[in-house]
Amino acid sequence: MKLKKVSLLTIAGLSTSIAISAPNISASDPYFNDNANSVKQKDIIVKPIDLELNVPAWVAMNYRTGDIVSQNNMDVRRAPASLTKIMSSYIVASEIKAGNLTWDTMIPISHNAAATGGSKMYVKAGAKVSVRDLVKGMDVVSGNDATVALAEYIAGSPKAFTELMNQTAKAIGMDNTQFANPDGLPGGEQYTTAHDMALLARSYIYNFPEAYEIYGEKGLVWNATEQKSVSIADRKQCLPKFDRTDGGVISSYTASNLDDATKNKCSKLFPTGDKFVLQNNRNRLLFTFDGVDGMKTGHTGDAGYCLVSSAVQDSERYIGVVLGAPSSTTRELESTKLLRYALTKFENVLLYKANTPITINADNILNAKSGQKITVASDQNIYKTVPKNYVPYLKQGVAFDSSIKAPINKGQVVGNIVITVGDTKEKIASIPVTAQNDIAKKGWW
């Protein structure tokens, strides 16, 4: 792996160079900034060029670092619409991870859930549907009926579930979000921001990778008679011409040249006389943008057309959020621009690896005995998202706290490693460092 060199900067007596690289890093890697052992995500990188989108609010966030690479009105509150369901899905995934549910748990469908208006997966009152199918209905086709059914089962009522949603939002750090219901339908005081939705998406992808995969499914084939789903692959094999979205009845197989074994399989998956509904995923980027694998659309009159999307290219993932687009077409076009901008204009670099010692002359420390050297280190990484070709302009130094003076004890916090941009002294990262050795106080003679 070829390393890049960062140029020099002298701050409070330190002049040093560091080697940085952009390795392939998984979510479980210690370089993943989980806000527990790394630079905080509020360090925002300056955009290399202006990005203009035809939406009132947007944000693009690097998944690994949490750094923002583009934004406009990202903290302005707006109606969430069906983006609300990302939080509902988050709670379901949390319950599964905690062992309170399984993907195969059968959920009873109430009359209230089945009668919920708006977009549907078409569950029937009195039926029992698996958690997996209901999550597909919620995530893939934005089924309000599926969402309410899950909320009722987990918390007893949509109201109690909404309280859990708001508690979870606070825990994630969604400071400008309030939910009024599990599905995002108009009613009550509800709002979110592009920034908060990016935080939610990032936490979801990191904590629940198995559940997140459902967002990448391109459609839902629903047996409305037997209340269970059939895979898209099986539908294409058995019924390649079936595209009914209104409960079409299966009367014959449209696939040709099926062998006996396949015909037998198809007859079991698609019984003659059963009603089936085929709905495509409402996230059109799954069909138009290579690397997109999620996440969720939303639309109401107040919210406009919204989309939380995520894409991976060259092992790098970005999360894009657009809110308030004037049309579904604009939502898709502007989300495409946003993701493409992030994926092509930025890179991740390791500016400081945790516990790397830096040794410098201690003569500039107040009251220090001359001729000593001090070694400092931090237990945190500085792993940042920066514009491509930006690295040569970054400078590193150590800034000692103004109150620091000898004697200094090993383990004492003495200052910060600081990363700045060129000679502008624009700080993009700073982490505390501790002394790795004692520094003696100078004598009186």
mmCIF file of C-alpha atoms in Angstrom, residues 91-443:
data_model
loop_
_atom_site.group_PDB
_atom_site.id
_atom_site.type_symbol
_atom_site.label_atom_id
_atom_site.label_comp_id
_atom_site.label_asym_id
_atom_site.label_seq_id
_atom_site.Cartn_x
_atom_site.Cartn_y
_atom_site.Cartn_z
ATOM 1 C CA ILE A 91 -36.551 -0.667 16.631
ATOM 2 C CA VAL A 92 -37.686 -3.958 15.107
ATOM 3 C CA ALA A 93 -34.063 -4.815 14.322
ATOM 4 C CA SER A 94 -33.106 -3.863 17.896
ATOM 5 C CA GLU A 95 -35.754 -6.209 19.269
ATOM 6 C CA ILE A 96 -34.449 -9.041 17.109
ATOM 7 C CA LYS A 97 -30.873 -8.379 18.190
ATOM 8 C CA ALA A 98 -31.977 -8.343 21.836
ATOM 9 C CA GLY A 99 -33.668 -11.724 21.421
ATOM 10 C CA ASN A 100 -37.193 -10.421 21.983
ATOM 11 C CA LEU A 101 -38.216 -11.308 18.418
ATOM 12 C CA THR A 102 -37.048 -13.577 15.647
ATOM 13 C CA TRP A 103 -37.418 -13.117 11.935
ATOM 14 C CA ASP A 104 -39.880 -16.027 11.976
ATOM 15 C CA THR A 105 -42.077 -14.734 14.806
ATOM 16 C CA MET A 106 -45.675 -14.679 13.576
ATOM 17 C CA ILE A 107 -47.423 -11.365 14.199
ATOM 18 C CA PRO A 108 -51.241 -11.206 14.478
ATOM 19 C CA ILE A 109 -52.761 -8.529 12.253
ATOM 20 C CA SER A 110 -55.348 -6.329 13.944
ATOM 21 C CA HIS A 111 -58.259 -4.600 12.238
ATOM 22 C CA ASN A 112 -56.575 -1.296 13.085
ATOM 23 C CA ALA A 113 -53.364 -2.286 11.319
ATOM 24 C CA ALA A 114 -55.100 -3.701 8.257
ATOM 25 C CA ALA A 115 -57.243 -0.576 7.905
ATOM 26 C CA THR A 116 -54.334 1.886 8.025
ATOM 27 C CA GLY A 117 -54.487 4.203 5.029
ATOM 28 C CA GLY A 118 -51.831 5.188 2.538
ATOM 29 C CA SER A 119 -49.309 2.789 1.037
ATOM 30 C CA LYS A 120 -49.923 -0.872 1.872
ATOM 31 C CA MET A 121 -48.492 -4.352 1.604
ATOM 32 C CA TYR A 122 -52.081 -5.693 1.915
ATOM 33 C CA VAL A 123 -52.091 -7.680 5.133
ATOM 34 C CA LYS A 124 -55.499 -8.959 6.269
ATOM 35 C CA ALA A 125 -57.099 -8.574 9.673
ATOM 36 C CA GLY A 126 -56.969 -11.854 11.567
ATOM 37 C CA ALA A 127 -53.993 -13.198 9.621
ATOM 38 C CA LYS A 128 -50.592 -13.966 11.110
ATOM 39 C CA VAL A 129 -47.580 -12.718 9.185
ATOM 40 C CA SER A 130 -43.889 -13.299 9.870
ATOM 41 C CA VAL A 131 -41.684 -10.494 11.140
ATOM 42 C CA ARG A 132 -39.499 -10.891 8.060
ATOM 43 C CA ASP A 133 -42.425 -10.395 5.684
ATOM 44 C CA LEU A 134 -43.738 -7.417 7.642
ATOM 45 C CA VAL A 135 -40.309 -5.772 7.626
ATOM 46 C CA LYS A 136 -40.157 -6.321 3.872
ATOM 47 C CA GLY A 137 -43.565 -4.718 3.586
ATOM 48 C CA MET A 138 -42.405 -1.756 5.667
ATOM 49 C CA ASP A 139 -38.937 -1.262 4.168
ATOM 50 C CA VAL A 140 -39.461 -2.211 0.526
ATOM 51 C CA VAL A 141 -42.973 -0.982 -0.292
ATOM 52 C CA SER A 142 -43.527 1.403 2.644
ATOM 53 C CA GLY A 143 -46.526 -0.503 3.956
ATOM 54 C CA ASN A 144 -48.259 1.493 6.674
ATOM 55 C CA ASP A 145 -50.320 -1.575 7.565
ATOM 56 C CA ALA A 146 -47.165 -3.624 8.156
ATOM 57 C CA THR A 147 -45.616 -0.839 10.236
ATOM 58 C CA VAL A 148 -48.613 -0.509 12.538
ATOM 59 C CA ALA A 149 -48.823 -4.290 12.987
ATOM 60 C CA LEU A 150 -45.201 -4.416 14.127
ATOM 61 C CA ALA A 151 -45.669 -1.407 16.410
ATOM 62 C CA GLU A 152 -48.711 -2.941 18.090
ATOM 63 C CA TYR A 153 -46.958 -6.250 18.696
ATOM 64 C CA ILE A 154 -43.750 -4.753 20.085
ATOM 65 C CA ALA A 155 -45.123 -1.954 22.259
ATOM 66 C CA GLY A 156 -48.832 -2.686 22.630
ATOM 67 C CA SER A 157 -49.981 0.354 20.683
ATOM 68 C CA PRO A 158 -48.690 2.790 18.045
ATOM 69 C CA LYS A 159 -48.565 5.510 20.719
ATOM 70 C CA ALA A 160 -46.343 3.472 23.032
ATOM 71 C CA PHE A 161 -44.170 2.478 20.084
ATOM 72 C CA THR A 162 -43.780 6.148 19.133
ATOM 73 C CA GLU A 163 -42.501 6.908 22.624
ATOM 74 C CA LEU A 164 -39.881 4.217 22.108
ATOM 75 C CA MET A 165 -38.996 5.769 18.744
ATOM 76 C CA ASN A 166 -38.367 9.164 20.328
ATOM 77 C CA GLN A 167 -36.294 7.665 23.135
ATOM 78 C CA THR A 168 -34.166 5.859 20.571
ATOM 79 C CA ALA A 169 -33.766 9.023 18.510
ATOM 80 C CA LYS A 170 -32.327 10.834 21.519
ATOM 81 C CA ALA A 171 -29.946 7.956 22.220
ATOM 82 C CA ILE A 172 -28.650 8.091 18.643
ATOM 83 C CA GLY A 173 -28.114 11.853 18.860
ATOM 84 C CA MET A 174 -31.020 12.936 16.671
ATOM 85 C CA ASP A 175 -31.447 16.227 18.505
ATOM 86 C CA ASN A 176 -33.820 17.793 15.973
ATOM 87 C CA THR A 177 -36.254 14.924 15.511
ATOM 88 C CA GLN A 178 -39.644 14.162 16.978
ATOM 89 C CA PHE A 179 -41.919 11.391 15.766
ATOM 90 C CA ALA A 180 -45.713 11.440 16.111
ATOM 91 C CA ASN A 181 -46.489 7.946 14.835
ATOM 92 C CA PRO A 182 -44.722 4.837 13.488
ATOM 93 C CA ASP A 183 -45.504 5.402 9.794
ATOM 94 C CA GLY A 184 -45.019 9.115 9.115
ATOM 95 C CA LEU A 185 -48.577 9.805 8.017
ATOM 96 C CA PRO A 186 -49.619 13.426 8.652
ATOM 97 C CA GLY A 187 -50.847 14.129 12.166
ATOM 98 C CA GLY A 188 -49.378 15.492 15.374
ATOM 99 C CA GLU A 189 -46.134 17.381 15.784
ATOM 100 C CA GLN A 190 -43.427 15.546 13.871
ATOM 101 C CA TYR A 191 -40.195 16.754 12.347
ATOM 102 C CA THR A 192 -36.678 15.711 11.480
ATOM 103 C CA THR A 193 -33.634 17.015 9.616
ATOM 104 C CA ALA A 194 -31.410 15.757 6.842
ATOM 105 C CA HIS A 195 -28.557 15.496 9.346
ATOM 106 C CA ASP A 196 -30.581 13.458 11.829
ATOM 107 C CA MET A 197 -31.729 11.066 9.123
ATOM 108 C CA ALA A 198 -28.124 10.528 8.044
ATOM 109 C CA LEU A 199 -27.202 9.741 11.658
ATOM 110 C CA LEU A 200 -30.052 7.240 11.856
ATOM 111 C CA ALA A 201 -29.109 5.567 8.581
ATOM 112 C CA ARG A 202 -25.463 5.288 9.633
ATOM 113 C CA SER A 203 -26.373 3.752 12.978
ATOM 114 C CA TYR A 204 -28.775 1.331 11.285
ATOM 115 C CA ILE A 205 -26.232 0.103 8.739
ATOM 116 C CA TYR A 206 -23.565 -0.324 11.412
ATOM 117 C CA ASN A 207 -25.674 -2.049 14.063
ATOM 118 C CA PHE A 208 -28.011 -4.162 11.921
ATOM 119 C CA PRO A 209 -26.294 -5.222 8.690
ATOM 120 C CA GLU A 210 -28.573 -8.250 8.190
ATOM 121 C CA ALA A 211 -31.732 -6.183 8.531
ATOM 122 C CA TYR A 212 -30.281 -3.482 6.293
ATOM 123 C CA GLU A 213 -30.025 -5.948 3.400
ATOM 124 C CA ILE A 214 -33.813 -5.899 3.087
ATOM 125 C CA TYR A 215 -33.652 -2.288 1.896
ATOM 126 C CA GLY A 216 -31.789 -3.511 -1.176
ATOM 127 C CA GLU A 217 -34.574 -5.846 -2.317
ATOM 128 C CA LYS A 218 -36.043 -4.520 -5.546
ATOM 129 C CA GLY A 219 -39.622 -5.509 -4.918
ATOM 130 C CA LEU A 220 -42.155 -7.517 -2.971
ATOM 131 C CA VAL A 221 -44.288 -10.330 -4.372
ATOM 132 C CA TRP A 222 -47.114 -10.778 -1.890
ATOM 133 C CA ASN A 223 -49.543 -13.676 -1.796
ATOM 134 C CA ALA A 224 -52.536 -11.733 -0.537
ATOM 135 C CA THR A 225 -54.529 -14.954 -0.188
ATOM 136 C CA GLU A 226 -52.087 -16.908 1.971
ATOM 137 C CA GLN A 227 -50.455 -13.793 3.504
ATOM 138 C CA LYS A 228 -46.841 -14.614 2.728
ATOM 139 C CA SER A 229 -44.183 -13.350 0.353
ATOM 140 C CA VAL A 230 -42.516 -15.038 -2.597
ATOM 141 C CA SER A 231 -39.054 -14.075 -3.759
ATOM 142 C CA ILE A 232 -38.566 -11.876 -6.799
ATOM 143 C CA ALA A 233 -36.314 -14.568 -8.286
ATOM 144 C CA ASP A 234 -39.077 -17.180 -8.045
ATOM 145 C CA ARG A 235 -41.594 -14.775 -9.554
ATOM 146 C CA LYS A 236 -39.288 -14.139 -12.501
ATOM 147 C CA GLN A 237 -38.782 -17.853 -13.031
ATOM 148 C CA CYS A 238 -42.398 -18.912 -12.667
ATOM 149 C CA LEU A 239 -44.299 -15.827 -13.814
ATOM 150 C CA PRO A 240 -41.981 -13.575 -15.816
ATOM 151 C CA LYS A 241 -44.872 -11.555 -17.271
ATOM 152 C CA PHE A 242 -46.825 -11.067 -14.051
ATOM 153 C CA ASP A 243 -46.806 -7.394 -13.028
ATOM 154 C CA ARG A 244 -50.146 -6.925 -11.268
ATOM 155 C CA THR A 245 -50.165 -4.369 -8.462
ATOM 156 C CA ASP A 246 -53.884 -4.738 -7.735
ATOM 157 C CA GLY A 247 -54.220 -8.284 -6.469
ATOM 158 C CA GLY A 248 -54.116 -10.198 -9.724
ATOM 159 C CA VAL A 249 -55.355 -13.794 -9.650
ATOM 160 C CA ILE A 250 -53.011 -16.503 -10.847
ATOM 161 C CA SER A 251 -54.739 -18.617 -13.475
ATOM 162 C CA SER A 252 -51.847 -20.062 -15.457
ATOM 163 C CA TYR A 253 -48.074 -19.929 -15.664
ATOM 164 C CA THR A 254 -46.618 -17.576 -18.230
ATOM 165 C CA ALA A 255 -43.133 -19.049 -18.223
ATOM 166 C CA SER A 256 -42.335 -21.373 -21.088
ATOM 167 C CA ASN A 257 -40.129 -24.440 -21.265
ATOM 168 C CA LEU A 258 -40.361 -25.220 -17.562
ATOM 169 C CA ASP A 259 -39.222 -28.700 -16.629
ATOM 170 C CA ASP A 260 -41.419 -30.868 -14.436
ATOM 171 C CA ALA A 261 -39.495 -30.128 -11.244
ATOM 172 C CA THR A 262 -39.763 -26.378 -11.782
ATOM 173 C CA LYS A 263 -43.454 -26.617 -12.653
ATOM 174 C CA ASN A 264 -44.028 -28.510 -9.421
ATOM 175 C CA LYS A 265 -42.178 -25.846 -7.452
ATOM 176 C CA CYS A 266 -44.086 -23.052 -9.169
ATOM 177 C CA SER A 267 -47.435 -24.704 -8.518
ATOM 178 C CA LYS A 268 -46.670 -24.667 -4.794
ATOM 179 C CA LEU A 269 -45.355 -21.097 -4.771
ATOM 180 C CA PHE A 270 -48.130 -19.717 -6.966
ATOM 181 C CA PRO A 271 -51.301 -21.766 -6.387
ATOM 182 C CA THR A 272 -53.977 -21.316 -9.041
ATOM 183 C CA GLY A 273 -56.685 -18.974 -7.791
ATOM 184 C CA ASP A 274 -54.535 -17.154 -5.236
ATOM 185 C CA LYS A 275 -54.269 -13.385 -5.441
ATOM 186 C CA PHE A 276 -50.787 -11.900 -5.768
ATOM 187 C CA VAL A 277 -49.588 -8.317 -5.590
ATOM 188 C CA LEU A 278 -46.268 -7.232 -7.097
ATOM 189 C CA GLN A 279 -44.844 -3.902 -5.929
ATOM 190 C CA ASN A 280 -41.427 -2.562 -6.865
ATOM 191 C CA ASN A 281 -39.179 -0.894 -4.317
ATOM 192 C CA ARG A 282 -39.999 2.811 -4.300
ATOM 193 C CA ASN A 283 -36.290 3.686 -4.191
ATOM 194 C CA ARG A 284 -35.622 3.979 -7.918
ATOM 195 C CA LEU A 285 -31.879 4.397 -7.366
ATOM 196 C CA LEU A 286 -31.724 0.641 -6.805
ATOM 197 C CA PHE A 287 -32.451 0.290 -10.516
ATOM 198 C CA THR A 288 -30.397 3.207 -11.866
ATOM 199 C CA PHE A 289 -27.275 3.725 -9.708
ATOM 200 C CA ASP A 290 -24.648 1.003 -9.452
ATOM 201 C CA GLY A 291 -23.736 0.400 -5.814
ATOM 202 C CA VAL A 292 -26.921 1.740 -4.226
ATOM 203 C CA ASP A 293 -28.325 -0.758 -1.713
ATOM 204 C CA GLY A 294 -30.803 1.359 0.267
ATOM 205 C CA MET A 295 -32.654 2.988 1.800
ATOM 206 C CA LYS A 296 -36.082 4.705 2.052
ATOM 207 C CA THR A 297 -38.341 7.116 0.243
ATOM 208 C CA GLY A 298 -40.985 9.379 1.717
ATOM 209 C CA HIS A 299 -43.659 11.742 0.483
ATOM 210 C CA THR A 300 -46.448 13.857 1.923
ATOM 211 C CA GLY A 301 -47.765 17.269 0.965
ATOM 212 C CA ASP A 302 -45.850 18.938 3.805
ATOM 213 C CA ALA A 303 -42.645 16.942 3.406
ATOM 214 C CA GLY A 304 -42.360 16.934 -0.366
ATOM 215 C CA TYR A 305 -40.446 14.065 -1.939
ATOM 216 C CA CYS A 306 -37.672 12.716 0.291
ATOM 217 C CA LEU A 307 -35.042 9.997 0.056
ATOM 218 C CA VAL A 308 -32.404 8.512 2.309
ATOM 219 C CA SER A 309 -29.987 6.619 0.074
ATOM 220 C CA SER A 310 -26.703 4.810 0.492
ATOM 221 C CA ALA A 311 -24.158 3.534 -1.995
ATOM 222 C CA VAL A 312 -20.872 1.645 -1.921
ATOM 223 C CA GLN A 313 -18.160 1.962 -4.553
ATOM 224 C CA ASP A 314 -14.528 0.868 -4.218
ATOM 225 C CA SER A 315 -15.231 -0.303 -0.649
ATOM 226 C CA GLU A 316 -16.364 3.180 0.379
ATOM 227 C CA ARG A 317 -19.916 3.958 1.509
ATOM 228 C CA TYR A 318 -21.734 7.268 1.598
ATOM 229 C CA ILE A 319 -25.166 8.157 2.905
ATOM 230 C CA GLY A 320 -27.203 10.775 1.081
ATOM 231 C CA VAL A 321 -30.347 12.516 2.273
ATOM 232 C CA VAL A 322 -32.530 14.863 0.230
ATOM 233 C CA LEU A 323 -35.645 16.467 1.692
ATOM 234 C CA GLY A 324 -38.440 18.443 0.107
ATOM 235 C CA ALA A 325 -37.897 17.714 -3.585
ATOM 236 C CA PRO A 326 -40.720 18.994 -5.822
ATOM 237 C CA SER A 327 -41.210 15.624 -7.556
ATOM 238 C CA SER A 328 -40.142 11.999 -7.393
ATOM 239 C CA THR A 329 -38.038 12.505 -10.516
ATOM 240 C CA THR A 330 -36.194 15.440 -8.951
ATOM 241 C CA ARG A 331 -35.690 13.405 -5.780
ATOM 242 C CA GLU A 332 -33.959 10.675 -7.765
ATOM 243 C CA LEU A 333 -31.872 12.995 -9.944
ATOM 244 C CA GLU A 334 -30.613 15.103 -7.043
ATOM 245 C CA SER A 335 -29.871 12.055 -4.900
ATOM 246 C CA THR A 336 -27.841 10.662 -7.785
ATOM 247 C CA LYS A 337 -25.852 13.901 -8.048
ATOM 248 C CA LEU A 338 -25.247 13.943 -4.312
ATOM 249 C CA LEU A 339 -23.990 10.360 -4.082
ATOM 250 C CA ARG A 340 -21.871 10.662 -7.211
ATOM 251 C CA TYR A 341 -20.287 13.850 -5.870
ATOM 252 C CA ALA A 342 -19.414 12.212 -2.560
ATOM 253 C CA LEU A 343 -18.100 8.998 -4.091
ATOM 254 C CA THR A 344 -15.895 10.683 -6.697
ATOM 255 C CA LYS A 345 -14.602 13.800 -4.935
ATOM 256 C CA PHE A 346 -13.526 12.506 -1.518
ATOM 257 C CA GLU A 347 -11.319 9.915 0.147
ATOM 258 C CA ASN A 348 -10.633 8.684 3.679
ATOM 259 C CA VAL A 349 -7.197 9.122 5.195
ATOM 260 C CA LEU A 350 -5.635 8.030 8.462
ATOM 261 C CA LEU A 351 -3.961 11.141 9.851
ATOM 262 C CA TYR A 352 -2.948 9.675 13.199
ATOM 263 C CA LYS A 353 -3.046 6.068 14.379
ATOM 264 C CA ALA A 354 -4.002 5.551 18.009
ATOM 265 C CA ASN A 355 -1.111 5.104 20.454
ATOM 266 C CA THR A 356 1.558 6.221 17.978
ATOM 267 C CA PRO A 357 4.239 7.960 20.087
ATOM 268 C CA ILE A 358 5.554 11.387 19.098
ATOM 269 C CA THR A 359 8.775 12.519 20.765
ATOM 270 C CA ILE A 360 9.814 16.167 20.771
ATOM 271 C CA ASN A 361 12.094 18.573 22.608
ATOM 272 C CA ALA A 362 10.590 19.724 25.911
ATOM 273 C CA ASP A 363 12.575 22.959 26.201
ATOM 274 C CA ASN A 364 9.537 25.059 25.243
ATOM 275 C CA ILE A 365 7.497 23.730 28.174
ATOM 276 C CA LEU A 366 7.317 26.295 30.942
ATOM 277 C CA ASN A 367 9.651 25.560 33.891
ATOM 278 C CA ALA A 368 11.000 22.378 32.248
ATOM 279 C CA LYS A 369 14.574 21.371 32.957
ATOM 280 C CA SER A 370 16.605 21.840 29.778
ATOM 281 C CA GLY A 371 17.723 18.939 27.607
ATOM 282 C CA GLN A 372 14.638 16.788 28.160
ATOM 283 C CA LYS A 373 12.399 15.200 25.560
ATOM 284 C CA ILE A 374 8.708 14.524 25.971
ATOM 285 C CA THR A 375 6.818 11.714 24.265
ATOM 286 C CA VAL A 376 3.105 12.187 23.737
ATOM 287 C CA ALA A 377 0.400 9.919 22.336
ATOM 288 C CA SER A 378 -3.358 9.594 22.076
ATOM 289 C CA ASP A 379 -5.579 6.545 22.402
ATOM 290 C CA GLN A 380 -7.772 7.904 19.593
ATOM 291 C CA ASN A 381 -7.466 7.736 15.814
ATOM 292 C CA ILE A 382 -7.694 10.697 13.502
ATOM 293 C CA TYR A 383 -9.384 9.181 10.496
ATOM 294 C CA LYS A 384 -10.931 11.813 8.261
ATOM 295 C CA THR A 385 -12.775 12.234 5.000
ATOM 296 C CA VAL A 386 -11.098 14.872 2.863
ATOM 297 C CA PRO A 387 -11.321 16.048 -0.742
ATOM 298 C CA LYS A 388 -9.156 14.016 -3.088
ATOM 299 C CA ASN A 389 -5.695 15.539 -3.642
ATOM 300 C CA TYR A 390 -6.180 17.430 -0.374
ATOM 301 C CA VAL A 391 -3.565 15.528 1.619
ATOM 302 C CA PRO A 392 -0.526 17.621 0.592
ATOM 303 C CA TYR A 393 -2.230 20.676 2.090
ATOM 304 C CA LEU A 394 -2.795 19.116 5.514
ATOM 305 C CA LYS A 395 -0.425 19.870 8.362
ATOM 306 C CA GLN A 396 0.003 18.238 11.737
ATOM 307 C CA GLY A 397 1.233 19.588 15.021
ATOM 308 C CA VAL A 398 0.949 19.367 18.783
ATOM 309 C CA ALA A 399 -0.492 22.313 20.687
ATOM 310 C CA PHE A 400 0.316 22.268 24.394
ATOM 311 C CA ASP A 401 -2.284 23.673 26.764
ATOM 312 C CA SER A 402 -1.368 27.175 27.918
ATOM 313 C CA SER A 403 -1.589 26.043 31.539
ATOM 314 C CA ILE A 404 0.958 23.238 31.108
ATOM 315 C CA LYS A 405 4.206 23.628 32.984
ATOM 316 C CA ALA A 406 6.776 21.346 34.562
ATOM 317 C CA PRO A 407 6.764 19.120 36.460
ATOM 318 C CA ILE A 408 4.693 16.861 34.195
ATOM 319 C CA ASN A 409 3.682 13.360 35.219
ATOM 320 C CA LYS A 410 3.336 10.380 32.911
ATOM 321 C CA GLY A 411 -0.303 9.989 31.867
ATOM 322 C CA GLN A 412 -1.080 13.687 32.257
ATOM 323 C CA VAL A 413 -3.081 15.362 29.486
ATOM 324 C CA VAL A 414 -0.808 18.041 28.068
ATOM 325 C CA GLY A 415 -2.482 19.272 24.880
ATOM 326 C CA ASN A 416 -3.781 18.172 21.505
ATOM 327 C CA ILE A 417 -2.676 16.790 18.183
ATOM 328 C CA VAL A 418 -4.072 19.267 15.672
ATOM 329 C CA ILE A 419 -4.625 18.821 11.933
ATOM 330 C CA THR A 420 -4.971 22.037 9.946
ATOM 331 C CA VAL A 421 -5.381 23.030 6.303
ATOM 332 C CA GLY A 422 -2.303 24.709 4.833
ATOM 333 C CA ASP A 423 -1.366 28.058 6.292
ATOM 334 C CA THR A 424 -4.979 28.996 6.968
ATOM 335 C CA LYS A 425 -4.844 27.268 10.359
ATOM 336 C CA GLU A 426 -8.349 25.995 9.661
ATOM 337 C CA LYS A 427 -8.611 23.110 12.113
ATOM 338 C CA ILE A 428 -10.259 19.952 10.789
ATOM 339 C CA ALA A 429 -9.375 17.617 13.664
ATOM 340 C CA SER A 430 -8.035 17.763 17.192
ATOM 341 C CA ILE A 431 -7.591 15.044 19.824
ATOM 342 C CA PRO A 432 -6.054 15.180 23.316
ATOM 343 C CA VAL A 433 -2.618 13.704 23.984
ATOM 344 C CA THR A 434 -1.056 12.487 27.215
ATOM 345 C CA ALA A 435 2.559 12.506 28.335
ATOM 346 C CA GLN A 436 4.250 9.124 28.077
ATOM 347 C CA ASN A 437 7.073 10.102 30.438
ATOM 348 C CA ASP A 438 7.780 12.474 33.327
ATOM 349 C CA ILE A 439 9.251 15.929 32.745
ATOM 350 C CA ALA A 440 11.282 17.359 35.587
ATOM 351 C CA LYS A 441 11.045 20.942 36.770
ATOM 352 C CA LYS A 442 14.146 23.049 36.365
ATOM 353 C CA GLY A 443 16.083 23.977 39.474
#
